[in-house]
PDB file of C-alpha atoms and ligand atoms in Angstrom:
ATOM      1  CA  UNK A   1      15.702   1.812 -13.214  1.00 60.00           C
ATOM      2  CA  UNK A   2      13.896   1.561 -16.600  1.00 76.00           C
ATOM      3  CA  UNK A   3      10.512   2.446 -16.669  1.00 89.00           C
ATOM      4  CA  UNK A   4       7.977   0.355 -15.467  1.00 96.00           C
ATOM      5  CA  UNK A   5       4.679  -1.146 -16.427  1.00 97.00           C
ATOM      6  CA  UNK A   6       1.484  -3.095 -14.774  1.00 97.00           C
ATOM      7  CA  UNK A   7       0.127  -5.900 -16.523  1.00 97.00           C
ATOM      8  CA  UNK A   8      -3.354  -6.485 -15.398  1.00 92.00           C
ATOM      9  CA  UNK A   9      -2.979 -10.039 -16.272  1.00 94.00           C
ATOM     10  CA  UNK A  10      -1.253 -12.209 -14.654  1.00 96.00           C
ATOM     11  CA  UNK A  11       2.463 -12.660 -16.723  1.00 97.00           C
ATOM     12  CA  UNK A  12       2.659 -16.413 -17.824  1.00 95.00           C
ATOM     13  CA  UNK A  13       3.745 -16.501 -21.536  1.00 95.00           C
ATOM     14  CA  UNK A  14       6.039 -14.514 -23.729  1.00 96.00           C
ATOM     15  CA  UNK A  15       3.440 -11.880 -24.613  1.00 96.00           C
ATOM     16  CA  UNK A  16       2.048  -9.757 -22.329  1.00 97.00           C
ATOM     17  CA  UNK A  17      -0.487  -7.436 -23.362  1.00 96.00           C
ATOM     18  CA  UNK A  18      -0.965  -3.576 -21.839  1.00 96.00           C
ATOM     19  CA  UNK A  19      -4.022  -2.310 -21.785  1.00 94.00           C
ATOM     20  CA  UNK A  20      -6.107   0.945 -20.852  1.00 93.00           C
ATOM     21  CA  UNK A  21      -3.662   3.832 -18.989  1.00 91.00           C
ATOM     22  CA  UNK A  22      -0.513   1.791 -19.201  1.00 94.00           C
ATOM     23  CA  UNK A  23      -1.082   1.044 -23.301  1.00 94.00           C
ATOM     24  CA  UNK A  24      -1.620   5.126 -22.879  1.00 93.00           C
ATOM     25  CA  UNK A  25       1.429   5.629 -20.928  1.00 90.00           C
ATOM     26  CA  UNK A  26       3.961   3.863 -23.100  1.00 92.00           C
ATOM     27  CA  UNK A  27       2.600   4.836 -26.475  1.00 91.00           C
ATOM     28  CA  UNK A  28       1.698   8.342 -25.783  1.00 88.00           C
ATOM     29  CA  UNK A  29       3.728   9.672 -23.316  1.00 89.00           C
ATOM     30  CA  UNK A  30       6.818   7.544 -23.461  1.00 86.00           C
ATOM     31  CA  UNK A  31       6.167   7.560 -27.381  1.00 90.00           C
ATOM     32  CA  UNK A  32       7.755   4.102 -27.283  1.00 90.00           C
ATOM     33  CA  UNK A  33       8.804   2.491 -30.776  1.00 92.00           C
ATOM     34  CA  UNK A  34       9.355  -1.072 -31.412  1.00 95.00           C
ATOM     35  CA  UNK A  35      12.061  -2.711 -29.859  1.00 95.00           C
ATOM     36  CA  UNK A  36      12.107  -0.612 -26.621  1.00 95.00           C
ATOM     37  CA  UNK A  37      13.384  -1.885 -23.737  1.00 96.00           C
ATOM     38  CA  UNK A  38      10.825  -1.295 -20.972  1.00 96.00           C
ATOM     39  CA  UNK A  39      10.027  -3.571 -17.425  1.00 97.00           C
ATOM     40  CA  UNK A  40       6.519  -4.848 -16.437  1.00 98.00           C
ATOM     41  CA  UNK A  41       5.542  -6.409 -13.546  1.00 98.00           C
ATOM     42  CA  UNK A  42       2.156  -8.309 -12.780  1.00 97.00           C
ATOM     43  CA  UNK A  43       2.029  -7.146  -8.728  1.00 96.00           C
ATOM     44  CA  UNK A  44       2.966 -11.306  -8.345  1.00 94.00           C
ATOM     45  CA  UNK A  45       6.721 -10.423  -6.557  1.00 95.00           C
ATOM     46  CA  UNK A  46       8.935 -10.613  -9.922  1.00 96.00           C
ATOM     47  CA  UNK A  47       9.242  -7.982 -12.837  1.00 97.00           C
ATOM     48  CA  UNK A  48      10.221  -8.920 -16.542  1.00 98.00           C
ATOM     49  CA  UNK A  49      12.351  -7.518 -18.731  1.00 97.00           C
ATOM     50  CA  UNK A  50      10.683  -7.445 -22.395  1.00 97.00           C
ATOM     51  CA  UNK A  51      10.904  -5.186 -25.840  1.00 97.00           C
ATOM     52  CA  UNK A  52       8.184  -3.111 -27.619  1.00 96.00           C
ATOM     53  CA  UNK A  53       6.828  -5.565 -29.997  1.00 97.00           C
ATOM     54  CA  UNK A  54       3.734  -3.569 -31.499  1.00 95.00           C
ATOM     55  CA  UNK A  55       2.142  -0.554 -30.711  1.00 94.00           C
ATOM     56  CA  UNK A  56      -1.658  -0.731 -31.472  1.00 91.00           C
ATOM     57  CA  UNK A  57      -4.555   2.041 -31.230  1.00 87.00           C
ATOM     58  CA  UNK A  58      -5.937   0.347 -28.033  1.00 89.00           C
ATOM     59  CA  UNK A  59      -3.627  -1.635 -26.646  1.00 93.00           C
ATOM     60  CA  UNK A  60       0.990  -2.179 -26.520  1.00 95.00           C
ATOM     61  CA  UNK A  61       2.250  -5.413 -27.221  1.00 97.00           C
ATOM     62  CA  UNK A  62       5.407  -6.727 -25.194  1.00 97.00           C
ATOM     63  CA  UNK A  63       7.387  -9.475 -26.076  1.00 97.00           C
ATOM     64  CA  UNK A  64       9.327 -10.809 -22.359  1.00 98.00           C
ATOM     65  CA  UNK A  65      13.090 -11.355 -22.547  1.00 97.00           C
ATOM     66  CA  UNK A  66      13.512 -12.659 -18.939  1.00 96.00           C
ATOM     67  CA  UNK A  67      12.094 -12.579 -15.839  1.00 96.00           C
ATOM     68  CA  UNK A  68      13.657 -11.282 -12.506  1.00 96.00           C
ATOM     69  CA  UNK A  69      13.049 -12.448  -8.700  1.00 95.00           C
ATOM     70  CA  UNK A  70      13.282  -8.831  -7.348  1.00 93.00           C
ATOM     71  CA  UNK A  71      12.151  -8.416  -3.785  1.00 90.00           C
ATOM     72  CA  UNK A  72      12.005  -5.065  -2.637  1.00 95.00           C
ATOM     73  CA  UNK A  73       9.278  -6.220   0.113  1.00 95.00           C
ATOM     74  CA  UNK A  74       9.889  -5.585   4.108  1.00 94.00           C
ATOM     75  CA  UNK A  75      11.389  -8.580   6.196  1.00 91.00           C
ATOM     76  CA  UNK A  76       8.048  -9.046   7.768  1.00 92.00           C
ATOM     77  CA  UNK A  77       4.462  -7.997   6.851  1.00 95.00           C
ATOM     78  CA  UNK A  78       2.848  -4.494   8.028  1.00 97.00           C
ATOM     79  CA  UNK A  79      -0.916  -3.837   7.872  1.00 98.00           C
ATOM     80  CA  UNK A  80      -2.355  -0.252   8.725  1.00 98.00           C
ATOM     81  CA  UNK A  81      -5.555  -0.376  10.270  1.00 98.00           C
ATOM     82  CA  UNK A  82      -6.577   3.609   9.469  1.00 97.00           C
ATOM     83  CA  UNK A  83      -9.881   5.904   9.797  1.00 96.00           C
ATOM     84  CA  UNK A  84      -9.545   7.507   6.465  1.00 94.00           C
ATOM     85  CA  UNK A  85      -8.320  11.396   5.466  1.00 92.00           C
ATOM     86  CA  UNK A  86     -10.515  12.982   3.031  1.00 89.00           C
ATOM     87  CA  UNK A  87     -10.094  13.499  -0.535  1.00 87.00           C
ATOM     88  CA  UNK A  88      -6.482  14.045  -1.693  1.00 91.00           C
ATOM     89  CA  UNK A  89      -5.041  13.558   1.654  1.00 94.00           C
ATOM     90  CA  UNK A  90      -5.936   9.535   1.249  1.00 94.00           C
ATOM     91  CA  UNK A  91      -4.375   9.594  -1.970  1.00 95.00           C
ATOM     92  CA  UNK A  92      -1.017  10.485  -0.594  1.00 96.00           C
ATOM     93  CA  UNK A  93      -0.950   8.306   2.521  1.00 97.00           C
ATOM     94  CA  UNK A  94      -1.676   5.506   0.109  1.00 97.00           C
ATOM     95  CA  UNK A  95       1.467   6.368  -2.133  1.00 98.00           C
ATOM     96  CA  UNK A  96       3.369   6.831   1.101  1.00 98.00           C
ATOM     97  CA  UNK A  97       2.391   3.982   2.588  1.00 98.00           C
ATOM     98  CA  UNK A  98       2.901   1.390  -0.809  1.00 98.00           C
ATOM     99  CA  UNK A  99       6.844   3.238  -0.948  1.00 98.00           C
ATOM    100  CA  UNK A 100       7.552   2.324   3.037  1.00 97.00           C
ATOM    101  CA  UNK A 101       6.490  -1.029   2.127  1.00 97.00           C
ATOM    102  CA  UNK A 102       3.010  -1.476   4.015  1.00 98.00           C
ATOM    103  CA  UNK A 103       1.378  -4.746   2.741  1.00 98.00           C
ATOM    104  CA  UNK A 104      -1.971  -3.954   3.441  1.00 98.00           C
ATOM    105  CA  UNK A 105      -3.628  -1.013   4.478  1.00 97.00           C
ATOM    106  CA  UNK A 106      -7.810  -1.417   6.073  1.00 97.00           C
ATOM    107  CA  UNK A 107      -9.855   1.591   6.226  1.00 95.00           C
ATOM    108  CA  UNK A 108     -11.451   1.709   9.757  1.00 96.00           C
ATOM    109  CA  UNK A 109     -14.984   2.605  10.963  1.00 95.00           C
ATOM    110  CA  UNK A 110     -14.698   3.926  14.657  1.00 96.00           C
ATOM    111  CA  UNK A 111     -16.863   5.676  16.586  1.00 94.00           C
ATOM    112  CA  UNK A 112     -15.617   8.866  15.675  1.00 93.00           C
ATOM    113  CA  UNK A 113     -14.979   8.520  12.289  1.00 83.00           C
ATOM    114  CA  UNK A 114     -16.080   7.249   8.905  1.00 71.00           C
ATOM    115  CA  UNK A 115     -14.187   4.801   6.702  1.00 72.00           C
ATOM    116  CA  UNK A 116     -14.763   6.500   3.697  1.00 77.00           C
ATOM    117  CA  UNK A 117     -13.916   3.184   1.230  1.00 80.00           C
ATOM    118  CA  UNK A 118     -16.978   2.792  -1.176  1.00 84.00           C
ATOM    119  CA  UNK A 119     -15.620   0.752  -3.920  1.00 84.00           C
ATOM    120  CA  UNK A 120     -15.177   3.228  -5.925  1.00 87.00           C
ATOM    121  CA  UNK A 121     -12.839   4.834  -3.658  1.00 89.00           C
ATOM    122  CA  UNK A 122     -10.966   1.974  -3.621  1.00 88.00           C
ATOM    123  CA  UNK A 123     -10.749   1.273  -6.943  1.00 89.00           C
ATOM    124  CA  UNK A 124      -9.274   5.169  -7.429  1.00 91.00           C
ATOM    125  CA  UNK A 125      -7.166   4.138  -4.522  1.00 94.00           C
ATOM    126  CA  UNK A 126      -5.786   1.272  -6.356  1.00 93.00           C
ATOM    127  CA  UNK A 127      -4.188   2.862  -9.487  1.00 94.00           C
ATOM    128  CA  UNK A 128      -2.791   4.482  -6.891  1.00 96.00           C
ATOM    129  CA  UNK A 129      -1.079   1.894  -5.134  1.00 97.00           C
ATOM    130  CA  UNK A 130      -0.009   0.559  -9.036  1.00 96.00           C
ATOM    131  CA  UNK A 131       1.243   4.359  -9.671  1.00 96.00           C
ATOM    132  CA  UNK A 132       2.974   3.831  -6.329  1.00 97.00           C
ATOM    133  CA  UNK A 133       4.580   0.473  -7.227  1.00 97.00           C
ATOM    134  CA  UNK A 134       5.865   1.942 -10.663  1.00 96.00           C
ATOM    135  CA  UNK A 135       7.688   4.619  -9.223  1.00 96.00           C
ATOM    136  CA  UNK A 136       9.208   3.038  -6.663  1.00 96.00           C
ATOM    137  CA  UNK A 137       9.785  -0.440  -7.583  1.00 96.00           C
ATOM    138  CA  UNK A 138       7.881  -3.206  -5.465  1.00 97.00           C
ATOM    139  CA  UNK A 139       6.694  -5.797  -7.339  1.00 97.00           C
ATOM    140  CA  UNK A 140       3.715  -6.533  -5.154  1.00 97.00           C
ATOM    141  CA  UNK A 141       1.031  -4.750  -4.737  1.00 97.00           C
ATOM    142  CA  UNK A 142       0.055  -3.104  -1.523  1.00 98.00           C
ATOM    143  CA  UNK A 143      -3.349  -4.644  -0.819  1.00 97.00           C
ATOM    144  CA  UNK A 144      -6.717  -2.001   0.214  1.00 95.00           C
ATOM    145  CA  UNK A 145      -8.848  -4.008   2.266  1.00 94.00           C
ATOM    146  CA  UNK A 146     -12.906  -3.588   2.685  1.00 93.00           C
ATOM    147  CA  UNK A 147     -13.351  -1.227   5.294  1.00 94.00           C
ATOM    148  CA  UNK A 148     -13.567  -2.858   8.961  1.00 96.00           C
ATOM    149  CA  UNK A 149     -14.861  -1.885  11.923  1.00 96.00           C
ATOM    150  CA  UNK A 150     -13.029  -0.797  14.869  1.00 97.00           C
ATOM    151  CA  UNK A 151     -13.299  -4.131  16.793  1.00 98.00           C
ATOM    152  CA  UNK A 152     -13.324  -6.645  14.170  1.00 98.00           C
ATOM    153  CA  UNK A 153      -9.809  -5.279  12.886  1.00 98.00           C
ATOM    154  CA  UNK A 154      -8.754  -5.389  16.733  1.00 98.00           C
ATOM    155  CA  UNK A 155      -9.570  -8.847  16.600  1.00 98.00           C
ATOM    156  CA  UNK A 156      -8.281 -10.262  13.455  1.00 97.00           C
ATOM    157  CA  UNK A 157      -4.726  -8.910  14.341  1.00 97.00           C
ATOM    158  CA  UNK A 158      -2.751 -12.456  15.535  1.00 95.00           C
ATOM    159  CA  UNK A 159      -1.314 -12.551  18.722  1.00 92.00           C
ATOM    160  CA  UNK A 160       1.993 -12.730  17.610  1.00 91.00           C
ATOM    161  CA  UNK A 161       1.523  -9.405  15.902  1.00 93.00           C
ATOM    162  CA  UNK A 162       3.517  -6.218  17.315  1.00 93.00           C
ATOM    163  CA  UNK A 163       0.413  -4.918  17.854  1.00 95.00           C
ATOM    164  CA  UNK A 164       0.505  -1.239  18.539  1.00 96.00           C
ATOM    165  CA  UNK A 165      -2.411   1.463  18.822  1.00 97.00           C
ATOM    166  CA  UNK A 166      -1.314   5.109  18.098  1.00 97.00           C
ATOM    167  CA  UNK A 167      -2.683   7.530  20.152  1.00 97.00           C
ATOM    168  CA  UNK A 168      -1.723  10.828  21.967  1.00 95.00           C
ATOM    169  CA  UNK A 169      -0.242  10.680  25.737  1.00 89.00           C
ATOM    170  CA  UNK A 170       0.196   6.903  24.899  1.00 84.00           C
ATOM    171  CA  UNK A 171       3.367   4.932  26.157  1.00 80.00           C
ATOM    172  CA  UNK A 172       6.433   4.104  24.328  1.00 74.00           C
ATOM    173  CA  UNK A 173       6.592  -0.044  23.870  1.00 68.00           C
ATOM    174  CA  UNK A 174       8.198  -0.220  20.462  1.00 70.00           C
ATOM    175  CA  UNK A 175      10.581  -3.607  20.683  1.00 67.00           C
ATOM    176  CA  UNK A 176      11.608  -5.963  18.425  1.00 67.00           C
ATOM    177  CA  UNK A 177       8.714  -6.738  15.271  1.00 62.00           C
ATOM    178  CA  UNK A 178       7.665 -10.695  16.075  1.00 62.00           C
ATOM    179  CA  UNK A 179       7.483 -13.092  13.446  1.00 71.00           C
ATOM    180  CA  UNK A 180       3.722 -12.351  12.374  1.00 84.00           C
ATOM    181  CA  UNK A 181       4.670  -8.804  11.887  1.00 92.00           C
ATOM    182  CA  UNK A 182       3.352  -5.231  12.685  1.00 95.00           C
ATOM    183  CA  UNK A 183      -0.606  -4.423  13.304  1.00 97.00           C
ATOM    184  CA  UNK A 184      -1.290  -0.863  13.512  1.00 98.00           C
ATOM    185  CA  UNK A 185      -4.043   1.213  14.377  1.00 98.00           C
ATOM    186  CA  UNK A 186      -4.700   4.949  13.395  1.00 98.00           C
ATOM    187  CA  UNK A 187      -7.856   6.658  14.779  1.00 97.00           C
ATOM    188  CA  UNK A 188     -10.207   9.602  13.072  1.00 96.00           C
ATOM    189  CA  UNK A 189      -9.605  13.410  13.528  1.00 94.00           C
ATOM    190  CA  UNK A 190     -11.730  13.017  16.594  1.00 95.00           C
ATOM    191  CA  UNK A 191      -9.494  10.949  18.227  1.00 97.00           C
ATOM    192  CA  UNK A 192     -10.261   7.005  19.404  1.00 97.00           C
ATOM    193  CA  UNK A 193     -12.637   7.619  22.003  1.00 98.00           C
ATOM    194  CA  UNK A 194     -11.669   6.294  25.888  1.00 97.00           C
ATOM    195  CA  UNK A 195     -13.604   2.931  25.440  1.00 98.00           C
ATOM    196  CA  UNK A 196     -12.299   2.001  22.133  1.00 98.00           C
ATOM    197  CA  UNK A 197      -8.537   2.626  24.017  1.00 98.00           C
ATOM    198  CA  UNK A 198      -9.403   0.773  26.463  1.00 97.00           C
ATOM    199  CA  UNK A 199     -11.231  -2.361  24.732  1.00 98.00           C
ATOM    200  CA  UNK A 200      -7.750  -2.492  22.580  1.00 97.00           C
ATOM    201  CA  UNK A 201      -5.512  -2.450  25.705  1.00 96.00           C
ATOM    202  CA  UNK A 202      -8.158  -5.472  26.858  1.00 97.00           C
ATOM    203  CA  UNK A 203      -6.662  -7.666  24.224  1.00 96.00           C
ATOM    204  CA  UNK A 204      -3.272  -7.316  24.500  1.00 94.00           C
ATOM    205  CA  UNK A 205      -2.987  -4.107  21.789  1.00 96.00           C
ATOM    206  CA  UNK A 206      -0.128  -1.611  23.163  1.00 95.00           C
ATOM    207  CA  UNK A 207      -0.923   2.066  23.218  1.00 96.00           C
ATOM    208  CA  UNK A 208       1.512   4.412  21.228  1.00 95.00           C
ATOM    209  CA  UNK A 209       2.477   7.870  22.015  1.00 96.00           C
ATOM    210  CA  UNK A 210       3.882   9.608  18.512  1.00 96.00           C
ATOM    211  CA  UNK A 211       5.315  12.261  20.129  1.00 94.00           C
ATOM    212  CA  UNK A 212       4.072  15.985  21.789  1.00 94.00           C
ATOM    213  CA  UNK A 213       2.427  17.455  19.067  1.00 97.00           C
ATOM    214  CA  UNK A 214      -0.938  16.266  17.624  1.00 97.00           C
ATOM    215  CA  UNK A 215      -0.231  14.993  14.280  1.00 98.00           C
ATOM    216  CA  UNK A 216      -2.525  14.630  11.008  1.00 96.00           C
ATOM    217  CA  UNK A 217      -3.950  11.088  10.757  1.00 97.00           C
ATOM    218  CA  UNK A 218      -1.930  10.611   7.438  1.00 97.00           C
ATOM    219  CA  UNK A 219       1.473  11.606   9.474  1.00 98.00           C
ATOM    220  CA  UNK A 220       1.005   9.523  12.276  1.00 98.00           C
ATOM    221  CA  UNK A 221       0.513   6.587   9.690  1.00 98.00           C
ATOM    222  CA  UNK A 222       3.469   7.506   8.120  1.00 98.00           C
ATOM    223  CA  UNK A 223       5.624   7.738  11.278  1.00 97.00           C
ATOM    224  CA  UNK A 224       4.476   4.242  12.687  1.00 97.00           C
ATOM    225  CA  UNK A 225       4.742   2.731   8.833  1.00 97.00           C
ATOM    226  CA  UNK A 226       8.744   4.574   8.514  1.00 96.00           C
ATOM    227  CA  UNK A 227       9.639   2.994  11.697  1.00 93.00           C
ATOM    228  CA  UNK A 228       9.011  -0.369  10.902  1.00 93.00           C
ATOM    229  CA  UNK A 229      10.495   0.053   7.611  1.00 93.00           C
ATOM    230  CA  UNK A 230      13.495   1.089   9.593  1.00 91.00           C
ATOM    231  CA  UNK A 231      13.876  -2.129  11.301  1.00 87.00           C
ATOM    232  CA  UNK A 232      12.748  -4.391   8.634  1.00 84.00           C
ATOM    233  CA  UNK A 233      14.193  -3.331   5.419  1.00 77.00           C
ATOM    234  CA  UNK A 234      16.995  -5.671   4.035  1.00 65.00           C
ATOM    235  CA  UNK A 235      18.320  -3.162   1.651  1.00 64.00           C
TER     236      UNK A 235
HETATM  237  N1  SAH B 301      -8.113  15.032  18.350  1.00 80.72           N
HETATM  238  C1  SAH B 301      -7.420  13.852  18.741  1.00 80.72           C
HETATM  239  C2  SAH B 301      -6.226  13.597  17.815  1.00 80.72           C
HETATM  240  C3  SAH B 301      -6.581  12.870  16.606  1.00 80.72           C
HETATM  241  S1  SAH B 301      -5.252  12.767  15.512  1.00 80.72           S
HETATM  242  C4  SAH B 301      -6.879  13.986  20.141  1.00 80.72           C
HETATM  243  O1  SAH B 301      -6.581  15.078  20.558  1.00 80.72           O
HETATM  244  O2  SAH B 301      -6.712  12.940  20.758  1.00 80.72           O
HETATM  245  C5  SAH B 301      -5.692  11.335  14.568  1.00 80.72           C
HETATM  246  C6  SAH B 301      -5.034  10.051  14.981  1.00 80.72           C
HETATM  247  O3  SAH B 301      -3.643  10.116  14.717  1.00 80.72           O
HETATM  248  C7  SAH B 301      -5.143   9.686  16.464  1.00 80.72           C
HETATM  249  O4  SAH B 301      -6.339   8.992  16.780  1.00 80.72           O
HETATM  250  C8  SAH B 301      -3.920   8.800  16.663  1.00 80.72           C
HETATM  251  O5  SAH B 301      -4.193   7.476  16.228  1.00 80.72           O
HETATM  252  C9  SAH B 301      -2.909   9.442  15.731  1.00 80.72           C
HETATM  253  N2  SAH B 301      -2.081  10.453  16.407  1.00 80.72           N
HETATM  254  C10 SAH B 301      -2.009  11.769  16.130  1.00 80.72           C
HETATM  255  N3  SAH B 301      -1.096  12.382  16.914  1.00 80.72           N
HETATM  256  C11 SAH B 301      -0.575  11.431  17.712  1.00 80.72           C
HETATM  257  C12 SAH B 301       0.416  11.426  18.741  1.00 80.72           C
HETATM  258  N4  SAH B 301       1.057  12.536  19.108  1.00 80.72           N
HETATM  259  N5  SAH B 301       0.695  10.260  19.349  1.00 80.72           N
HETATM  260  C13 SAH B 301       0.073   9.118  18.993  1.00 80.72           C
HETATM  261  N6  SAH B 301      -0.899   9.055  18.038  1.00 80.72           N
HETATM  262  C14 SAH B 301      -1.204  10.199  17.391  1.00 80.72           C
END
């Protein structure tokens, strides 16, 4: 695959501009000259083909050659309702999560654990997910939702969702994904507490053993996020 770059702005003319890191990338690291053949995307579901036109101090001019209607997406849509890791540990469950093909992930508040998301966590977050997306081709960005709490995000899921709550000494209803796709749900360190279990088994939410061992809340994301990708992934 050639090397890939993220226009900001959205790709509607023969020009697209890169700016800030990706302007960096391709003229300092890549060292790219004109007439380079290089692939940019706009996180909009197609990626372009298009040459090095000009290299400039601040910013890399492209000139598009054609555009391609790429989907590397899932055959149905998974969102990850997670209490946050900390620090480098969230980085890495977002990069896992954009490669298995999650479409959006929502940091949870629950009552044993914080979300974590100030903006400016999520806008670090994000040129992660973009990072993600360059490296391993999807042409849509995974999306980092405000934080929610607990019961809101239990609510929003629809109820033709495969709605599934992970949590130790759970059952084992996996089944077929339903047309409105997966809803997860991955609780703190602590654990979700008894009542929070319970309110999500209320409303239809099934509860999810992961196996014997107690697993890192960034591995049992993973697991429930590879499993779907098992089942839904065309390629
Ligand atoms: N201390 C808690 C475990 C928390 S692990 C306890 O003993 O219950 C963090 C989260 O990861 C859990 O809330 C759950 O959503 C998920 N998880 C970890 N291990 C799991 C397992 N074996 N089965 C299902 N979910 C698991």
């Amino acid at each position: 695959m050639a090397e890939r770059f993220f226009s900001e702005e959205p790709i509607q003319t023969r020009e697209v501009v890169l700016v800030g890191s990706e302007a960096h990338h391709l003229s300092h690291v890549m060292r790219a000259k004109r007439g380079d053949r290089v692939i940019v995307f706009d996180g909009s579901g197609a990626e372009f083909s298009a040459l090095v036109d000009r290299v400039e101090r601040r910013d890399v001019k492209l000139a598009v050659v054609e555009r391609h209607d790429i989907d590397r997406e899932l055959s149905v849509s998974v969102t990850m309702g997670v209490a946050l890791p900390k620090g480098e540990r969230q980085r890495w469950l977002v990069e896992k999560l954009v490669e298995l093909g999650v479409n959006r992930m929502v940091p949870l508040w629950t009552s044993r654990g914080v979300a974590r998301a100030t903006e400016s966590t999520r806008d670090r977050l994000q040129r992660s997910v973009v990072e993600a997306c360059k490296q391993c081709g999807r042409n849509r960005l995974m999306e980092i939702s405000e934080p929610m709490e607990f019961d809101e995000f239990l609510a929003v899921a629809p109820l033709g969702a495969r709605r599934i709550l992970a949590h130790p000494g759970g059952g084992s209803p996996w089944g077929r994904p339903e047309s409105d796709g997966f809803y997860f749900a991955v609780g703190p360190e602590g654990g979700f507490s008894d009542a929070e279990v319970e309110r999500a088994r209320q409303i239809g939410w099934q509860c999810q053993g992961l196996g014997s061992r107690i697993l890192r809340v960034e591995t049992a994301a993973l697991v429930l996020a590879a499993r779907a990708a098992a089942e839904c992934d065309a390629g």
